[in-house]
Short mmCIF file of C-alpha atoms in Angstrom, two decimals:
data_model
loop_
_atom_site.label_atom_id
_atom_site.label_comp_id
_atom_site.label_asym_id
_atom_site.label_seq_id
_atom_site.Cartn_x
_atom_site.Cartn_y
_atom_site.Cartn_z
CA MET V 19 -14.23 -9.31 30.52
CA ILE V 20 -15.05 -6.75 29.01
CA ASP V 21 -16.15 -3.32 30.48
CA VAL V 22 -17.13 -0.74 29.02
CA LYS V 23 -18.13 2.68 30.72
CA HIS V 24 -19.03 6.36 29.66
CA LEU V 25 -18.34 5.51 26.18
CA SER V 26 -18.31 8.31 23.90
CA LYS V 27 -16.62 8.69 20.35
CA SER V 28 -17.98 11.08 17.66
CA PHE V 29 -16.47 12.79 14.27
CA GLY V 30 -16.29 16.37 14.38
CA ASP V 31 -19.84 17.39 15.46
CA HIS V 32 -21.81 13.87 15.30
CA LEU V 33 -21.95 12.78 18.12
CA VAL V 34 -22.10 8.62 17.70
CA LEU V 35 -21.47 6.90 20.49
CA ASP V 36 -23.57 8.46 23.58
CA HIS V 37 -22.20 7.25 27.06
CA ILE V 38 -22.75 4.14 26.45
CA ASP V 39 -22.40 2.02 29.62
CA GLN V 40 -21.83 -2.13 28.60
CA HIS V 41 -20.07 -5.07 30.10
CA ILE V 42 -19.45 -8.50 28.62
CA PHE V 43 -19.21 -11.82 30.17
CA PRO V 44 -16.98 -14.43 29.24
CA GLY V 45 -18.77 -16.70 27.22
CA GLU V 46 -21.52 -14.49 26.21
CA LYS V 47 -23.00 -14.28 22.80
CA VAL V 48 -24.09 -10.15 22.49
CA VAL V 49 -25.91 -9.91 19.39
CA VAL V 50 -25.87 -6.25 18.38
CA ILE V 51 -28.69 -5.08 15.98
CA GLY V 52 -29.78 -1.46 15.00
CA PRO V 53 -30.89 0.32 12.02
CA SER V 54 -27.91 1.64 10.02
CA GLY V 55 -26.58 4.60 11.37
CA SER V 56 -27.30 3.75 15.47
CA GLY V 57 -23.71 3.77 16.05
CA LYS V 58 -23.24 -0.89 16.21
CA SER V 59 -20.04 -1.04 14.46
CA THR V 60 -18.43 1.91 15.70
CA PHE V 61 -19.39 1.05 19.31
CA LEU V 62 -17.46 -2.72 18.29
CA ARG V 63 -14.70 -0.92 16.68
CA CYS V 64 -13.93 0.64 19.61
CA LEU V 65 -13.75 -2.57 21.57
CA ASN V 66 -10.50 -3.32 19.53
CA LEU V 67 -9.61 0.27 19.61
CA LEU V 68 -9.96 0.80 15.67
CA GLU V 69 -12.09 3.59 16.70
CA THR V 70 -10.52 5.86 19.08
CA PRO V 71 -13.00 7.08 21.78
CA THR V 72 -14.11 10.52 22.53
CA ALA V 73 -14.26 9.76 25.88
CA GLY V 74 -15.21 7.30 28.58
CA THR V 75 -12.98 3.93 28.73
CA ILE V 76 -12.84 0.29 27.87
CA THR V 77 -11.18 -2.20 29.99
CA PHE V 78 -9.91 -5.91 28.48
CA ASP V 79 -9.25 -9.03 31.21
CA GLY V 80 -8.35 -6.01 33.74
CA VAL V 81 -6.51 -4.08 30.88
CA GLU V 82 -7.55 -0.35 30.20
CA ILE V 83 -7.01 -0.14 26.58
CA THR V 84 -8.37 3.05 26.10
CA ASN V 85 -5.30 4.17 28.24
CA PRO V 86 -2.68 5.48 25.57
CA LYS V 87 0.43 4.09 27.40
CA SER V 88 -1.07 0.31 26.55
CA GLU V 89 0.30 -2.03 24.81
CA ILE V 90 -2.83 -2.21 21.87
CA ASP V 91 -1.01 -5.20 20.07
CA LYS V 92 -0.57 -7.30 22.57
CA LEU V 93 -4.66 -6.76 23.50
CA ARG V 94 -5.62 -7.03 19.92
CA ARG V 95 -3.88 -10.58 19.53
CA GLN V 96 -6.63 -11.78 21.96
CA MET V 97 -9.75 -10.19 20.20
CA GLY V 98 -10.41 -11.56 16.94
CA MET V 99 -12.18 -9.35 14.58
CA VAL V 100 -13.91 -10.29 11.36
CA PHE V 101 -14.76 -7.21 8.62
CA GLN V 102 -17.99 -6.87 6.46
CA HIS V 103 -16.16 -7.25 3.44
CA PHE V 104 -13.62 -9.76 4.70
CA ASN V 105 -9.96 -7.74 4.06
CA LEU V 106 -8.40 -11.11 3.27
CA PHE V 107 -4.99 -9.82 2.18
CA PRO V 108 -4.99 -10.17 -1.98
CA ASN V 109 -1.14 -10.44 -2.40
CA MET V 110 -0.59 -13.44 0.22
CA THR V 111 -1.94 -17.07 -0.70
CA ILE V 112 -5.01 -17.94 2.09
CA ARG V 113 -2.36 -20.38 4.20
CA GLN V 114 0.05 -17.07 3.96
CA ASN V 115 -3.19 -14.43 4.99
CA ILE V 116 -3.66 -17.54 8.08
CA THR V 117 -0.49 -17.84 9.63
CA LEU V 118 1.33 -13.69 8.71
CA ALA V 119 0.40 -12.97 12.43
CA PRO V 120 1.06 -15.73 14.79
CA VAL V 121 4.36 -16.38 12.92
CA ARG V 122 5.16 -12.65 13.30
CA THR V 123 4.11 -11.77 16.34
CA GLY V 124 5.86 -15.17 18.08
CA LEU V 125 3.07 -17.03 19.08
CA MET V 126 3.65 -20.27 17.13
CA ASP V 127 6.40 -21.13 14.76
CA ARG V 128 6.26 -21.54 10.67
CA GLU V 129 5.43 -25.05 11.07
CA GLU V 130 3.36 -24.95 14.27
CA ALA V 131 1.24 -22.17 12.16
CA ASN V 132 1.34 -23.90 8.89
CA GLN V 133 -0.22 -27.68 10.86
CA THR V 134 -2.92 -24.68 13.09
CA ALA V 135 -4.01 -23.52 9.66
CA ALA V 136 -4.69 -26.71 7.86
CA ALA V 137 -6.48 -27.81 10.57
CA LEU V 138 -9.13 -24.59 11.01
CA LEU V 139 -9.25 -24.75 7.07
CA LYS V 140 -10.55 -28.75 7.26
CA ARG V 141 -13.11 -27.17 10.05
CA VAL V 142 -14.46 -25.47 7.67
CA GLY V 143 -14.59 -27.35 4.61
CA LEU V 144 -11.96 -25.62 3.07
CA GLU V 145 -8.65 -27.59 3.39
CA GLU V 146 -8.02 -27.56 -0.59
CA LYS V 147 -7.94 -24.04 -0.82
CA ALA V 148 -4.45 -23.42 1.16
CA ASP V 149 -2.31 -22.24 -1.51
CA ALA V 150 -5.51 -21.05 -3.53
CA TYR V 151 -5.32 -16.80 -3.24
CA PRO V 152 -8.17 -14.78 -2.34
CA ALA V 153 -9.74 -13.32 -5.62
CA GLN V 154 -9.93 -17.00 -6.48
CA LEU V 155 -12.86 -17.43 -4.07
CA SER V 156 -16.36 -16.82 -3.51
CA GLY V 157 -17.70 -14.63 -0.60
CA GLY V 158 -19.13 -16.96 1.69
CA GLN V 159 -15.22 -18.78 1.39
CA LYS V 160 -13.57 -15.46 1.64
CA GLN V 161 -15.77 -14.93 5.36
CA ARG V 162 -14.98 -18.33 6.44
CA ILE V 163 -11.06 -17.67 5.77
CA ALA V 164 -11.60 -14.28 7.76
CA ILE V 165 -13.32 -16.59 10.83
CA VAL V 166 -10.37 -18.68 10.14
CA ARG V 167 -7.76 -16.62 10.08
CA ALA V 168 -8.58 -14.51 13.11
CA LEU V 169 -8.55 -17.35 15.52
CA ALA V 170 -5.58 -18.98 14.27
CA MET V 171 -4.80 -16.15 16.86
CA GLN V 172 -6.53 -17.88 19.82
CA PRO V 173 -8.44 -15.31 20.89
CA LYS V 174 -9.98 -14.97 24.05
CA VAL V 175 -13.00 -13.21 22.46
CA MET V 176 -14.50 -12.31 18.62
CA LEU V 177 -15.54 -9.01 17.13
CA PHE V 178 -18.36 -9.95 13.97
CA ASP V 179 -19.04 -7.22 11.92
CA GLU V 180 -21.77 -7.98 9.71
CA PRO V 181 -20.04 -10.88 8.83
CA THR V 182 -23.07 -11.90 6.35
CA SER V 183 -24.49 -8.19 5.34
CA ALA V 184 -21.52 -8.41 1.83
CA LEU V 185 -22.24 -11.82 0.68
CA ASP V 186 -25.21 -13.06 -1.66
CA PRO V 187 -27.92 -15.01 0.04
CA GLU V 188 -27.19 -18.16 -0.74
CA MET V 189 -23.86 -18.04 0.79
CA VAL V 190 -24.87 -16.62 4.29
CA GLY V 191 -25.87 -19.82 5.50
CA GLU V 192 -21.95 -21.59 5.38
CA VAL V 193 -21.03 -18.45 7.38
CA LEU V 194 -23.65 -19.12 9.84
CA ASP V 195 -23.25 -22.19 10.42
CA VAL V 196 -19.48 -21.95 11.45
CA MET V 197 -20.24 -19.21 13.66
CA LYS V 198 -22.88 -21.12 15.32
CA GLU V 199 -20.69 -23.89 15.71
CA LEU V 200 -17.84 -21.11 17.13
CA ALA V 201 -20.56 -20.37 19.56
CA GLN V 202 -21.23 -23.51 21.11
CA GLU V 203 -17.86 -23.93 21.51
CA GLY V 204 -18.41 -21.72 24.36
CA MET V 205 -16.23 -18.29 22.11
CA THR V 206 -16.69 -14.97 23.37
CA MET V 207 -18.31 -13.23 20.47
CA VAL V 208 -20.09 -9.87 19.72
CA VAL V 209 -21.63 -9.71 17.00
CA VAL V 210 -23.00 -6.97 14.76
CA THR V 211 -25.51 -7.95 12.57
CA HIS V 212 -29.15 -8.02 10.75
CA GLU V 213 -29.83 -11.47 10.79
CA MET V 214 -32.55 -11.95 13.23
CA GLY V 215 -33.15 -15.74 13.13
CA PHE V 216 -28.77 -15.87 14.05
CA ALA V 217 -29.50 -13.51 16.92
CA ARG V 218 -32.53 -15.50 17.92
CA GLU V 219 -31.09 -18.83 18.05
CA VAL V 220 -26.94 -18.08 18.85
CA GLY V 221 -27.43 -15.34 21.29
CA SER V 222 -27.47 -15.15 24.89
CA ARG V 223 -28.08 -11.20 24.94
CA VAL V 224 -29.48 -8.46 22.22
CA LEU V 225 -28.69 -5.36 22.46
CA PHE V 226 -30.66 -2.62 20.47
CA MET V 227 -28.87 0.83 19.47
CA ASP V 228 -30.38 3.45 17.74
CA GLY V 229 -29.00 7.08 18.28
CA GLY V 230 -25.69 6.16 19.78
CA LYS V 231 -27.86 4.52 22.61
CA ILE V 232 -28.57 1.59 23.79
CA LEU V 233 -31.74 1.55 23.58
CA GLU V 234 -32.86 -2.30 25.51
CA GLU V 235 -30.85 -5.29 26.31
CA ASN V 236 -32.55 -9.06 26.63
CA THR V 237 -32.55 -12.26 25.99
CA PRO V 238 -33.32 -13.16 22.65
CA ALA V 239 -36.94 -14.44 24.02
CA GLU V 240 -38.07 -11.98 25.89
CA PHE V 241 -36.24 -9.68 22.96
CA PHE V 242 -38.07 -10.88 20.32
CA SER V 243 -41.17 -12.07 21.65
CA ASN V 244 -41.81 -9.05 23.91
CA PRO V 245 -39.62 -5.37 22.84
CA GLN V 246 -40.24 -3.45 25.58
CA HIS V 247 -38.91 0.10 24.23
CA PRO V 248 -41.76 2.01 20.94
CA ARG V 249 -38.17 2.19 18.63
CA THR V 250 -37.79 -1.40 19.41
CA GLN V 251 -41.03 -2.17 18.38
CA LEU V 252 -40.99 -0.06 15.22
CA PHE V 253 -37.91 -1.46 14.36
CA LEU V 254 -38.90 -5.31 14.97
CA SER V 255 -42.47 -4.41 12.67
CA LYS V 256 -39.75 -3.71 9.86
CA VAL V 257 -38.19 -6.79 9.73
CA LEU V 258 -40.13 -9.48 10.63
CA MET Y 7 35.17 -1.03 -50.96
CA ASP Y 8 35.89 -0.24 -46.56
CA LEU Y 9 33.91 2.38 -45.34
CA ALA Y 10 37.02 5.22 -44.79
CA HIS Y 11 38.00 4.49 -48.49
CA LEU Y 12 34.09 5.51 -49.50
CA TYR Y 13 34.32 8.82 -47.54
CA GLU Y 14 37.11 9.96 -48.17
CA THR Y 15 35.95 9.52 -52.06
CA LEU Y 16 32.69 11.13 -51.36
CA SER Y 17 33.93 13.93 -49.33
CA ALA Y 18 36.93 14.74 -51.62
CA ALA Y 19 33.72 14.85 -54.35
CA GLY Y 20 32.65 18.39 -55.46
CA SER Y 21 28.67 17.86 -56.07
CA LEU Y 22 27.31 14.61 -53.87
CA SER Y 23 23.25 12.95 -54.50
CA GLY Y 24 20.95 12.56 -51.31
CA TRP Y 25 22.12 9.58 -49.63
CA GLN Y 26 25.76 10.31 -50.62
CA ASP Y 27 25.75 13.39 -48.81
CA PHE Y 28 23.81 11.17 -46.24
CA TYR Y 29 26.70 8.80 -45.71
CA VAL Y 30 29.14 11.52 -45.90
CA LYS Y 31 27.19 13.54 -42.90
CA PHE Y 32 26.93 10.56 -40.80
CA TYR Y 33 30.28 9.45 -41.30
CA ARG Y 34 31.34 11.87 -39.73
CA ALA Y 35 29.13 12.20 -36.75
CA TRP Y 36 29.71 8.41 -35.79
CA PHE Y 37 32.34 6.84 -37.28
CA LEU Y 38 35.20 9.33 -38.04
CA ASN Y 39 38.00 9.39 -35.86
CA ASP Y 40 35.94 6.47 -33.75
CA ARG Y 41 33.27 8.48 -32.59
CA TRP Y 42 30.77 6.18 -31.22
CA LEU Y 43 33.48 5.75 -28.35
CA GLN Y 44 32.48 9.08 -27.16
CA TYR Y 45 28.56 8.93 -27.61
CA PHE Y 46 29.57 5.15 -25.30
CA GLN Y 47 31.33 6.97 -23.05
CA GLY Y 48 28.22 9.42 -22.65
CA LEU Y 49 26.09 6.98 -22.56
CA GLY Y 50 28.27 5.32 -19.76
CA THR Y 51 28.23 8.29 -17.46
CA THR Y 52 24.23 8.71 -18.44
CA LEU Y 53 23.84 5.53 -16.78
CA GLN Y 54 26.20 5.76 -14.12
CA VAL Y 55 23.54 8.76 -12.53
CA THR Y 56 20.54 7.18 -13.47
CA VAL Y 57 21.35 4.57 -11.01
CA MET Y 58 22.75 6.99 -8.29
CA ALA Y 59 20.12 8.92 -8.79
CA LEU Y 60 17.45 6.45 -8.96
CA ALA Y 61 19.05 4.74 -5.33
CA LEU Y 62 18.98 8.10 -3.92
CA GLY Y 63 15.50 8.81 -5.22
CA VAL Y 64 13.98 5.69 -3.91
CA ALA Y 65 15.55 5.82 -0.78
CA LEU Y 66 14.58 8.94 -0.20
CA GLY Y 67 11.31 9.02 -1.37
CA VAL Y 68 10.66 6.20 0.66
CA LEU Y 69 11.79 7.66 4.15
CA VAL Y 70 9.56 10.86 2.84
CA ALA Y 71 6.46 9.11 2.46
CA VAL Y 72 6.46 7.17 5.11
CA VAL Y 73 7.16 9.94 7.86
CA ARG Y 74 4.35 11.29 6.10
CA THR Y 75 1.43 9.50 6.27
CA ALA Y 76 3.20 8.05 9.58
CA HIS Y 77 2.41 11.35 10.68
CA ASP Y 78 -0.83 11.85 9.21
CA GLN Y 79 -2.61 8.41 10.14
CA GLN Y 80 -1.08 8.61 14.10
CA ARG Y 81 -3.93 8.07 16.14
CA PRO Y 82 -5.52 10.96 17.64
CA GLY Y 83 -4.08 12.27 21.39
CA ARG Y 84 -0.58 10.92 21.36
CA LYS Y 85 0.82 13.39 18.18
CA ASN Y 86 4.05 12.49 18.24
CA LEU Y 87 6.61 16.05 18.28
CA ILE Y 88 9.76 15.34 16.14
CA LEU Y 89 7.47 13.61 13.75
CA GLY Y 90 5.61 16.64 13.62
CA LEU Y 91 9.01 18.08 12.76
CA VAL Y 92 10.34 15.52 10.64
CA ASN Y 93 7.17 15.94 8.54
CA LEU Y 94 7.94 19.64 8.46
CA VAL Y 95 10.78 19.64 7.05
CA CYS Y 96 9.46 16.85 4.55
CA LYS Y 97 6.79 19.03 3.73
CA VAL Y 98 9.26 21.76 2.57
CA TYR Y 99 12.21 19.59 0.69
CA VAL Y 100 8.49 18.17 -1.73
CA THR Y 101 7.48 21.92 -2.05
CA ILE Y 102 10.97 23.30 -2.59
CA ILE Y 103 11.97 20.77 -5.41
CA ARG Y 104 8.59 20.44 -7.21
CA GLY Y 105 7.81 24.04 -7.26
CA THR Y 106 11.14 24.70 -9.41
CA PRO Y 107 12.38 23.40 -12.12
CA MET Y 108 15.00 20.97 -12.83
CA MET Y 109 17.78 22.56 -14.97
CA VAL Y 110 18.05 25.43 -12.17
CA GLN Y 111 18.45 23.44 -9.58
CA LEU Y 112 21.44 21.52 -11.91
CA MET Y 113 23.17 25.27 -12.36
CA ILE Y 114 22.27 26.48 -8.23
CA MET Y 115 23.72 22.90 -7.01
CA GLY Y 116 26.64 22.97 -9.82
CA PHE Y 117 27.94 26.91 -10.16
CA VAL Y 118 26.76 27.82 -6.22
CA ILE Y 119 26.75 25.05 -3.59
CA PHE Y 120 29.53 22.75 -5.73
CA SER Y 121 31.05 25.89 -7.43
CA ASN Y 122 34.51 24.09 -6.74
CA SER Y 123 33.75 20.22 -7.71
CA ARG Y 124 35.76 19.25 -10.56
CA ASN Y 125 32.92 15.91 -10.38
CA ALA Y 126 29.42 16.95 -12.12
CA THR Y 127 29.03 13.50 -12.66
CA ALA Y 128 28.18 12.95 -8.94
CA VAL Y 129 26.88 16.37 -8.38
CA GLY Y 130 24.65 15.93 -11.21
CA ALA Y 131 23.76 12.36 -9.60
CA LEU Y 132 22.98 14.24 -6.47
CA THR Y 133 20.93 16.72 -7.94
CA LEU Y 134 18.80 14.30 -10.13
CA GLY Y 135 18.62 12.00 -7.12
CA ILE Y 136 17.21 14.50 -4.03
CA ASN Y 137 15.10 15.96 -7.07
CA SER Y 138 13.36 12.09 -8.24
CA GLY Y 139 13.38 11.82 -3.95
CA ALA Y 140 10.30 14.46 -4.20
CA TYR Y 141 8.23 12.72 -6.54
CA VAL Y 142 8.80 9.30 -5.79
CA ALA Y 143 7.74 10.55 -2.07
CA GLU Y 144 4.79 12.55 -4.07
CA ILE Y 145 3.42 8.37 -5.58
CA ILE Y 146 4.67 7.02 -3.18
CA ARG Y 147 2.43 8.15 -0.90
CA GLY Y 148 -0.45 8.16 -2.96
CA GLY Y 149 -0.45 4.43 -3.32
CA LEU Y 150 0.11 3.81 0.56
CA MET Y 151 -3.02 6.05 0.89
CA SER Y 152 -5.13 5.14 -1.84
CA LEU Y 153 -5.16 1.37 -0.84
CA ASP Y 154 -8.45 0.35 0.79
CA PRO Y 155 -8.45 0.77 4.66
CA GLY Y 156 -9.73 -2.12 5.79
CA GLN Y 157 -6.59 -3.84 4.61
CA ALA Y 158 -4.36 -2.00 7.39
CA GLU Y 159 -7.02 -2.66 9.64
CA ALA Y 160 -7.28 -6.51 9.08
CA GLY Y 161 -3.13 -6.39 9.77
CA ARG Y 162 -3.61 -3.99 13.35
CA SER Y 163 -6.82 -6.01 13.88
CA LEU Y 164 -4.63 -9.74 14.07
CA GLY Y 165 -2.50 -8.08 16.67
CA LEU Y 166 0.79 -6.65 13.94
CA ASN Y 167 2.46 -3.84 14.77
CA TYR Y 168 2.46 -0.47 12.39
CA LEU Y 169 5.56 -2.11 10.79
CA ASP Y 170 4.97 -5.01 10.24
CA THR Y 171 1.54 -4.90 9.05
CA MET Y 172 3.23 -1.86 6.40
CA ARG Y 173 5.66 -3.71 5.43
CA PHE Y 174 3.56 -7.15 4.87
CA ILE Y 175 0.39 -5.93 3.69
CA VAL Y 176 0.20 -2.29 3.16
CA VAL Y 177 3.13 -1.77 0.67
CA PRO Y 178 3.33 -4.98 -1.34
CA GLN Y 179 0.24 -3.83 -2.08
CA ALA Y 180 0.92 0.05 -2.67
CA PHE Y 181 3.83 -1.14 -4.82
CA LYS Y 182 2.23 -3.03 -7.33
CA SER Y 183 -0.59 -0.40 -8.27
CA ILE Y 184 2.78 2.76 -8.46
CA LEU Y 185 4.26 0.36 -10.38
CA PRO Y 186 3.24 2.26 -13.05
CA ALA Y 187 3.83 5.77 -12.26
CA LEU Y 188 7.22 4.59 -10.70
CA GLY Y 189 8.71 3.32 -14.54
CA ASN Y 190 7.52 6.70 -15.14
CA GLU Y 191 8.92 8.53 -13.09
CA PHE Y 192 11.79 6.41 -13.66
CA ILE Y 193 12.12 7.02 -17.38
CA VAL Y 194 11.34 11.13 -16.73
CA LEU Y 195 14.53 10.46 -14.18
CA LEU Y 196 17.00 8.63 -17.10
CA LYS Y 197 16.24 11.65 -19.81
CA ASP Y 198 16.42 14.28 -17.17
CA THR Y 199 20.35 12.95 -17.43
CA SER Y 200 20.70 14.82 -20.55
CA LEU Y 201 20.26 18.01 -18.31
CA ILE Y 202 23.63 17.79 -16.49
CA SER Y 203 25.53 18.69 -19.76
CA VAL Y 204 24.38 22.71 -18.43
CA ILE Y 205 27.22 21.81 -16.10
CA ALA Y 206 29.48 19.85 -18.03
CA GLY Y 207 29.03 16.22 -16.86
CA LYS Y 208 29.51 14.31 -19.59
CA GLU Y 209 27.26 12.24 -20.47
CA ILE Y 210 25.69 11.72 -24.11
CA LEU Y 211 24.27 14.82 -25.26
CA TYR Y 212 27.52 16.79 -23.76
CA PHE Y 213 29.57 14.37 -26.57
CA ALA Y 214 26.95 15.05 -29.11
CA LYS Y 215 27.69 18.99 -28.60
CA SER Y 216 31.36 18.83 -28.86
CA ILE Y 217 30.92 16.87 -32.35
CA VAL Y 218 28.49 19.42 -33.54
CA THR Y 219 31.27 22.65 -33.00
CA LYS Y 220 33.34 20.06 -34.75
CA THR Y 221 31.56 19.10 -37.82
CA TYR Y 222 28.85 21.87 -38.06
CA GLU Y 223 26.17 20.03 -38.46
CA PRO Y 224 23.47 19.71 -35.88
CA MET Y 225 21.43 16.55 -37.56
CA TYR Y 226 22.74 13.47 -36.78
CA PRO Y 227 24.73 14.12 -33.50
CA TYR Y 228 21.33 14.63 -31.81
CA ILE Y 229 19.11 12.45 -33.67
CA ILE Y 230 21.29 9.32 -32.65
CA THR Y 231 21.60 10.84 -28.60
CA ALA Y 232 17.09 10.73 -29.09
CA LEU Y 233 17.79 7.12 -30.43
CA MET Y 234 20.14 6.21 -28.30
CA TYR Y 235 17.43 7.80 -25.11
CA LEU Y 236 14.68 6.03 -27.02
CA ILE Y 237 16.24 2.24 -26.78
CA MET Y 238 16.92 2.30 -23.44
CA VAL Y 239 14.01 3.34 -22.46
CA LEU Y 240 12.00 0.65 -24.90
CA ILE Y 241 14.49 -1.87 -23.03
CA PHE Y 242 13.40 -0.97 -19.11
CA SER Y 243 9.29 -0.35 -20.88
CA TRP Y 244 10.03 -4.18 -21.63
CA PHE Y 245 11.22 -5.04 -18.57
CA GLN Y 246 8.50 -2.98 -16.59
CA GLY Y 247 6.04 -4.78 -18.20
CA LYS Y 248 7.44 -8.14 -17.31
CA LEU Y 249 7.29 -7.27 -13.55
CA GLU Y 250 3.78 -6.22 -14.10
CA ARG Y 251 2.40 -8.87 -15.30
CA ARG Y 252 4.95 -11.17 -12.27
CA LEU Y 253 2.76 -8.33 -9.89
CA ARG Y 254 -0.25 -9.37 -11.02
CA GLN Y 255 -0.12 -13.79 -10.75
CA SER Y 256 -2.31 -13.17 -7.40
CA ASP Y 257 -5.27 -11.60 -9.25
CA ARG Y 258 -5.85 -14.32 -11.25
CA ARG Y 259 -9.25 -16.25 -11.23
#
């Protein structure tokens, strides 16, 4: 579904991603873990071209998105993204946050978008917040809305960039529950996270990154019980 | 006793007490020969120039700010040559306008470039608009750049194009944060209209000066002029405050 070849990214002289090759299959739940500064967020942000790769290609559904001539706006509509800091639009109500993109891109008319928003909000238990503004919500509620906002575009894949890292510990659960539900429905997901429990429970494959390279990848069961690379062993010994 | 009669009695008398002196001089500066009408005629020109210059300034400012921001936010490897050229023109414009005094700009426009024009109001409005545009551009650019980049990223990640992201997400939020600075610029513009009297623009100060040359008494015409500007600014500030409170609606918790 997403094919990454020789992906490199540097900021000035600093090489953040070093020749990454990776393939993400439909229905997979790929969890990316690693120490901070390892390049995992940059890797994720390259997948929908929020960061422009320095070298290499990314192909999504047979279309090479790293080609400057590709219609990136159309491709991004099929890739939902959830950010660490939610990035809800504070000048709009929750309903407007959710319906803006589907209506503006012509995916739905206003009526249809409102119904979709209502249905999605009901699903995450926030239907009474439709007319509230983001400033009136808790962090966990904001992040659930952000997930819903991405889902309203009916994406084929969801990218999560440390979705629970900015939350109070109490609120992590409610966001992870929504993500687990999404995973059970068969959504293709790429998740950068520090939640090892989530990686173990939901992930179908774990990537461990450090120094801009994928040092190890395995199924969660194997990865956590039998890490191969010394750097992985050191990392897991510190976080588990 | 009516005002005119009192004035004539007093001005015929020899020595006047403090308040009588005040009354006579104020009467000459305001009521005599219906001079107050001249101030209001000047006020009309002032408002006319302000509105025209404001429209031009905001239009130019938005244009320049969008060009400058779009140029700085281009995807690497997709540099647009035309955009680069337009950006350069915008930079030169801002540099020249910000680097030279308003009054000098007015004199160059009035006495050099449009030396044959007899419409000082239009030349004044044009000059002030061009001047204001440079400052408005920098204010808007500052507002666009100060917004959390995550907001634009969220918009783009949903598949919205650059213009829609600007229009629905970035600009409305930037507008709220630049409103105080923009209001300030508007006040400066309103007050700078008094400068067009140097190219014979018939605004308030122009008439105040002409009254001074007739009465040889500068104090009251100039203080009246100052008060008229002050009242206009106070009215505007009140409206600005109202607008800011309305825009803060989404901040309520």
